[in-house]
Short mmCIF file of C-alpha atoms in Angstrom, two decimals:
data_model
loop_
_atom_site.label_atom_id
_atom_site.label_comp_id
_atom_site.label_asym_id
_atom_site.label_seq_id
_atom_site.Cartn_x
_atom_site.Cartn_y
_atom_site.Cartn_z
CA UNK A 288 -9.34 7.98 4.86
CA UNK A 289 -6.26 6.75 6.30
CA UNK A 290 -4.28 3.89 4.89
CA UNK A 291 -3.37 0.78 6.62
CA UNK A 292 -0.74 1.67 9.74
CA UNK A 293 2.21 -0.88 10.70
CA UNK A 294 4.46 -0.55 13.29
CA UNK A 295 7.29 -0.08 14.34
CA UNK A 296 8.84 0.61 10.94
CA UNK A 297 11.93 -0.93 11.88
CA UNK A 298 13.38 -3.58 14.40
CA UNK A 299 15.92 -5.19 15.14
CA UNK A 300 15.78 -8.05 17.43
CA UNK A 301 18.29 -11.10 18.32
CA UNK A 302 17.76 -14.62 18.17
CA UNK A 303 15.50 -16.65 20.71
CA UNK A 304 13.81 -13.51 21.46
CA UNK A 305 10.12 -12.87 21.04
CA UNK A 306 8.42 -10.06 18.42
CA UNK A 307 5.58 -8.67 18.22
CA UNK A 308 4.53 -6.27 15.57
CA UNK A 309 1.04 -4.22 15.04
CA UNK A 310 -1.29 -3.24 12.15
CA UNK A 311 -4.20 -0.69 12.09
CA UNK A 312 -6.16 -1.23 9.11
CA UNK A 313 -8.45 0.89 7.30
CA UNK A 314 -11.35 2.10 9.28
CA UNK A 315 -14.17 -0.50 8.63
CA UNK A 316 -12.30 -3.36 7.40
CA UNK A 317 -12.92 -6.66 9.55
CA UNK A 318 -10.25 -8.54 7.68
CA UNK A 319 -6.63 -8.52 8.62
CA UNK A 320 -3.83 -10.45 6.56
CA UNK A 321 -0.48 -11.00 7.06
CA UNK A 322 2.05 -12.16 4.62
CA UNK A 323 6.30 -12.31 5.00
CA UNK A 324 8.37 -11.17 2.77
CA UNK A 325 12.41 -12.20 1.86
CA UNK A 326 14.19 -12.03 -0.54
CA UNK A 327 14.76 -16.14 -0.97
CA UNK A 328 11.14 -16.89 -0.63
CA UNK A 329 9.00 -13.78 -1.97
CA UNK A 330 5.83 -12.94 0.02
CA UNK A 331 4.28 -15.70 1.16
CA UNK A 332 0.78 -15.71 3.26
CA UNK A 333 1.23 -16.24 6.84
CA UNK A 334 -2.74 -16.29 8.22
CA UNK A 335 -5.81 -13.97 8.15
CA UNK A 336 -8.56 -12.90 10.64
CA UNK A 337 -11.75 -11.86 10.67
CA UNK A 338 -14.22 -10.76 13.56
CA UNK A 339 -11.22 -11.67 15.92
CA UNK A 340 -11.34 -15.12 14.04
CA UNK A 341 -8.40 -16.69 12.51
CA UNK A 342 -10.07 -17.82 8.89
CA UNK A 343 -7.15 -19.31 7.39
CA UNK A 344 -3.66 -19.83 7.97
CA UNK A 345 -0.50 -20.99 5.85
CA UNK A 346 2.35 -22.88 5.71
CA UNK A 347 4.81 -21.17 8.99
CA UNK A 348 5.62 -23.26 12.02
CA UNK A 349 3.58 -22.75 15.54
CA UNK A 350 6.33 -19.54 16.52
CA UNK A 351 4.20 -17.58 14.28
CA UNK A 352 0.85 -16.55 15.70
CA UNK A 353 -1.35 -13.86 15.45
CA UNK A 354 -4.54 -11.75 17.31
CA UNK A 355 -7.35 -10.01 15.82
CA UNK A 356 -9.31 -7.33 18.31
CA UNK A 357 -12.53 -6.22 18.43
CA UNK A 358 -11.32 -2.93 16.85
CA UNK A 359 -9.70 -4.91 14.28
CA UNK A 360 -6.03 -3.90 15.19
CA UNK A 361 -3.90 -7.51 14.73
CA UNK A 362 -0.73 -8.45 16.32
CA UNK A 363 1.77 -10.70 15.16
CA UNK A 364 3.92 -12.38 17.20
CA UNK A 365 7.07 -14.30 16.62
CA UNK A 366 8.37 -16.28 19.34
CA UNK A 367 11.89 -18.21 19.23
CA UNK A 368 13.05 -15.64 16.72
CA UNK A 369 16.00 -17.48 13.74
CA UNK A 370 18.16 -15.82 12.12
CA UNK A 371 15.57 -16.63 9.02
CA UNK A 372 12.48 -15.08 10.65
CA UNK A 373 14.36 -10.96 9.19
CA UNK A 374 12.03 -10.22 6.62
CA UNK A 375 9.69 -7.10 5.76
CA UNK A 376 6.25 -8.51 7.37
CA UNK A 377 3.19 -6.89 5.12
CA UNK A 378 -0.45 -6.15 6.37
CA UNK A 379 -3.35 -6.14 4.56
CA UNK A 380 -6.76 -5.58 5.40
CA UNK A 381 -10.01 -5.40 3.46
CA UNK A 382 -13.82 -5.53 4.21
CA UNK A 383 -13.58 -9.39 4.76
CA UNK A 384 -15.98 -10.23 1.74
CA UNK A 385 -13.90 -12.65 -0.29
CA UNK A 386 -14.47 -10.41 -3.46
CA UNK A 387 -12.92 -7.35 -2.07
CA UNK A 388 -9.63 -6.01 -2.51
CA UNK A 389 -6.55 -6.04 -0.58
CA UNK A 390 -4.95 -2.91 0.63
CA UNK A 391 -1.33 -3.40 2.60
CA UNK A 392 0.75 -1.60 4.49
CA UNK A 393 4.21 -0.20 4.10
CA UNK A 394 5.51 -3.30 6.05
CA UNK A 395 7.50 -3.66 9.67
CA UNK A 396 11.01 -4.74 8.52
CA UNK A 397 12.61 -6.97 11.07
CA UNK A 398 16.04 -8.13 11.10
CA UNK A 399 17.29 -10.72 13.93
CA UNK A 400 20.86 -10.60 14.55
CA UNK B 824 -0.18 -26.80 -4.97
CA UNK B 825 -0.59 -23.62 -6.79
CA UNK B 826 2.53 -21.49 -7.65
CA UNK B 827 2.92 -18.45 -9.84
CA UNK B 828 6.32 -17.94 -12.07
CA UNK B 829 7.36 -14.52 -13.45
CA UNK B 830 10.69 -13.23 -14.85
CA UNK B 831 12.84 -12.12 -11.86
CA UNK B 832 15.12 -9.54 -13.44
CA UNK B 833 16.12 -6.96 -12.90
CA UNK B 834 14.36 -5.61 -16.51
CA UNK B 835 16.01 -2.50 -17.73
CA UNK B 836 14.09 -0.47 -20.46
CA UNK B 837 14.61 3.22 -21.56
CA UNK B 838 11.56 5.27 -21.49
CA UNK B 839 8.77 4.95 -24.11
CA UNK B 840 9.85 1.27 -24.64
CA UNK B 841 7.30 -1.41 -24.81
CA UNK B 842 6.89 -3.42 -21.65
CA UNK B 843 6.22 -7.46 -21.07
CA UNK B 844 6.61 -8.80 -18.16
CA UNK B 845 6.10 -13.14 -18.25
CA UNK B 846 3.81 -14.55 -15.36
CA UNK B 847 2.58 -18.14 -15.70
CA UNK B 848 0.93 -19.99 -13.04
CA UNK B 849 -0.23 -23.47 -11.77
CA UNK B 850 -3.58 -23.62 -10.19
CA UNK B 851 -6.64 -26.37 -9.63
CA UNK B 852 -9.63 -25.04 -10.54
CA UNK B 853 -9.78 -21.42 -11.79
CA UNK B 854 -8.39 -19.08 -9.46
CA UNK B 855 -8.41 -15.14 -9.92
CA UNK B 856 -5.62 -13.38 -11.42
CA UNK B 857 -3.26 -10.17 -10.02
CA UNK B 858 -0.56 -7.99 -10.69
CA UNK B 859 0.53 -5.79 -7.75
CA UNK B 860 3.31 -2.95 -7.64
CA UNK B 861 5.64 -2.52 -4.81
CA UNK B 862 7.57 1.43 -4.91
CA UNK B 863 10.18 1.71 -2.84
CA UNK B 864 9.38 1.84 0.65
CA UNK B 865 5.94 1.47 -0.11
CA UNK B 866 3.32 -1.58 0.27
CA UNK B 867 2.05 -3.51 -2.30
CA UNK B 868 -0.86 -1.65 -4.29
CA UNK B 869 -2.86 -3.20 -6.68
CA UNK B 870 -2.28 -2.82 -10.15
CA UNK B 871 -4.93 -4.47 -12.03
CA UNK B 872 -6.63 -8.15 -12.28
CA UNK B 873 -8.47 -10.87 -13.77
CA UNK B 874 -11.25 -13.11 -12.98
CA UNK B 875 -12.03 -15.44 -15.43
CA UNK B 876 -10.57 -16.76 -18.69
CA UNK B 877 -10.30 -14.13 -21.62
CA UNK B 878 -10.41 -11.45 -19.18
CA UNK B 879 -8.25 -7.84 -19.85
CA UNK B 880 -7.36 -6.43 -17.01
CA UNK B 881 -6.31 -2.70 -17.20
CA UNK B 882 -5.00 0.33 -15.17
CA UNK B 883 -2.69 3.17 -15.88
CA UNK B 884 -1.96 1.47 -19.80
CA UNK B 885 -1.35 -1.15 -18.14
CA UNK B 886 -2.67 -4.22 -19.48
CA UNK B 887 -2.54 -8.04 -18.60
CA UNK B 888 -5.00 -11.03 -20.53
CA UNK B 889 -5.94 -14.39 -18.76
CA UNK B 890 -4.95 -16.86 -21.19
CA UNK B 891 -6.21 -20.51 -19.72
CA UNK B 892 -5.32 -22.71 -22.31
CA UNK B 893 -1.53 -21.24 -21.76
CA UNK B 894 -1.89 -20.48 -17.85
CA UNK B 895 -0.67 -17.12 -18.17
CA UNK B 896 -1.12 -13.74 -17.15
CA UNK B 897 1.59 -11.39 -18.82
CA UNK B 898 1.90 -7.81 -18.03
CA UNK B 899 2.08 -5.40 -20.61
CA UNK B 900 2.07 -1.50 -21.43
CA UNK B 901 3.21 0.07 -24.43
CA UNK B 902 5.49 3.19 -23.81
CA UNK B 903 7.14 2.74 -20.33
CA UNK B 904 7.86 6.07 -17.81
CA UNK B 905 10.70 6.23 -15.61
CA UNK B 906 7.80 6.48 -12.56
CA UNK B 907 7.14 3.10 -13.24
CA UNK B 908 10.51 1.76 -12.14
CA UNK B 909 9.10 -0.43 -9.25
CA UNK B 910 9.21 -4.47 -8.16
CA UNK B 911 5.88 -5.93 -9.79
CA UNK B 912 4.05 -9.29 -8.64
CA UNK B 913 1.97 -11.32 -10.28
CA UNK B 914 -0.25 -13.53 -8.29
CA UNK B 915 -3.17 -15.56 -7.91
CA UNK B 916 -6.06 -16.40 -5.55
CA UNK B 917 -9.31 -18.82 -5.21
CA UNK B 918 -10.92 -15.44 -4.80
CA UNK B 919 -11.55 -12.03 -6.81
CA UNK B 920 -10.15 -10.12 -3.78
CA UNK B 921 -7.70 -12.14 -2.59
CA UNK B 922 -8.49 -12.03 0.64
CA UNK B 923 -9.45 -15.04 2.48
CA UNK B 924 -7.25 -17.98 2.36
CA UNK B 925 -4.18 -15.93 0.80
CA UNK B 926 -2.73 -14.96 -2.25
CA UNK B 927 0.03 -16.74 -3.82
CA UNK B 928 2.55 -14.71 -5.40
CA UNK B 929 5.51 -14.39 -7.68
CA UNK B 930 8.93 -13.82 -6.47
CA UNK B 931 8.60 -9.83 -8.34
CA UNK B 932 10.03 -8.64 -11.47
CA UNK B 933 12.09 -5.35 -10.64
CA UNK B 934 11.96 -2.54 -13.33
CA UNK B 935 13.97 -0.36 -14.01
CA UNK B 936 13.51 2.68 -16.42
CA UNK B 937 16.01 4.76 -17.60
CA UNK B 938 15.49 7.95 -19.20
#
């Protein structure tokens, strides 16, 4: 069974351009998380979908945004992009019951120049 | 809010030495307990967790105890490899899976094992 799939790997992007990065998950899984993680800050939980729903969301400003298909692929999307916003940006996905566990990606790592 | 604190490091040990890593949290109500493993270039996996006070979690002699009336959550094994070297995380979550609305997390204790 394959594992969750993030891409690109890389990128490198400058500022007050727009991003957007993609995650497969696990086939079957209807839950999607993202979180961002720096080294200042740790990982920290940017939203979550589920049945192309966005469930819950935390604390980033409005640039941040994300899409949930009926396939369950997600997109991220960063829009305005800071010099801040370089991080390694970590999927997760699950079956969407809240007692299940995550499984995560090997992250996209994007650094804005 | 909740927040999760844990020993930063880096933690150098030689191999076979006993392992603690601190975690201690803040929380309302009583959330579900984690510690995850990062390897290099890798995501996060899970390592093992907790659901409710007096709890043992346990994987690979790995071992962590949910310890309410100190809010913590330290990670322990007794002989430490050099394929453990990795960034650990302890974190927390309303939920047993940690799905949902999020898990909060540690900044990572990095560990390093030398043979």
């Amino acid at each position: 069974k394959a594992g969750v799939t993030q891409t690109p790997r890389y990128l490198i992007k400058t500022r007050g351009q727009q991003v957007t990065l993609s995650c497969s998950p696990i086939s079957g899984h209807r839950s999607v998380s993202w979180y961002q993680q720096t080294p200042g800050q740790g990982l920290q939980f940017l939203f979550e979908y589920f049945s192309e729903t966005q469930r819950n969301k935390g604390n980033f400003p409005g640039r941040f945004s994300g899409r949930h298909f009926s396939n369950s692929r997600s997109e991220m999307n960063v829009s305005t992009l800071e010099l801040g916003d370089s991080a390694l940006y970590l999927c997760a996905s699950s079956s969407g019951t809240v007692n299940e566990k995550l499984f995560f990606g090997s992250g996209t790592q994007l650094s804005v120049l | 809010g909740n927040s999760v604190t844990q020993m930063e490091g880096p933690v150098t040990l030689s191999e076979e030495a006993f392992l603690t890593i601190n975690c201690t949290y803040t929380a309302t109500g009583y959330p579900s307990l984690f510690w995850y493993v990062q390897y290099p270039g890798e995501g996060l996996q899970l390592l093992l967790k907790a659901t409710k006070a007096d709890d043992k979690g346990s994987n690979k002699g790995f071992e962590a105890t949910y310890r309410k009336e100190t809010t913590s959550f330290h990670l322990e094994k007794g002989s430490v490899q050099v394929s453990d070297s990795a960034v650990y995380f302890c974190a927390l979550s309303r939920y047993s899976g940690g799905g949902a609305d999020g898990l909060t997390f540690g900044k990572g204790t990095h560990l390093i094992i030398q043979p």
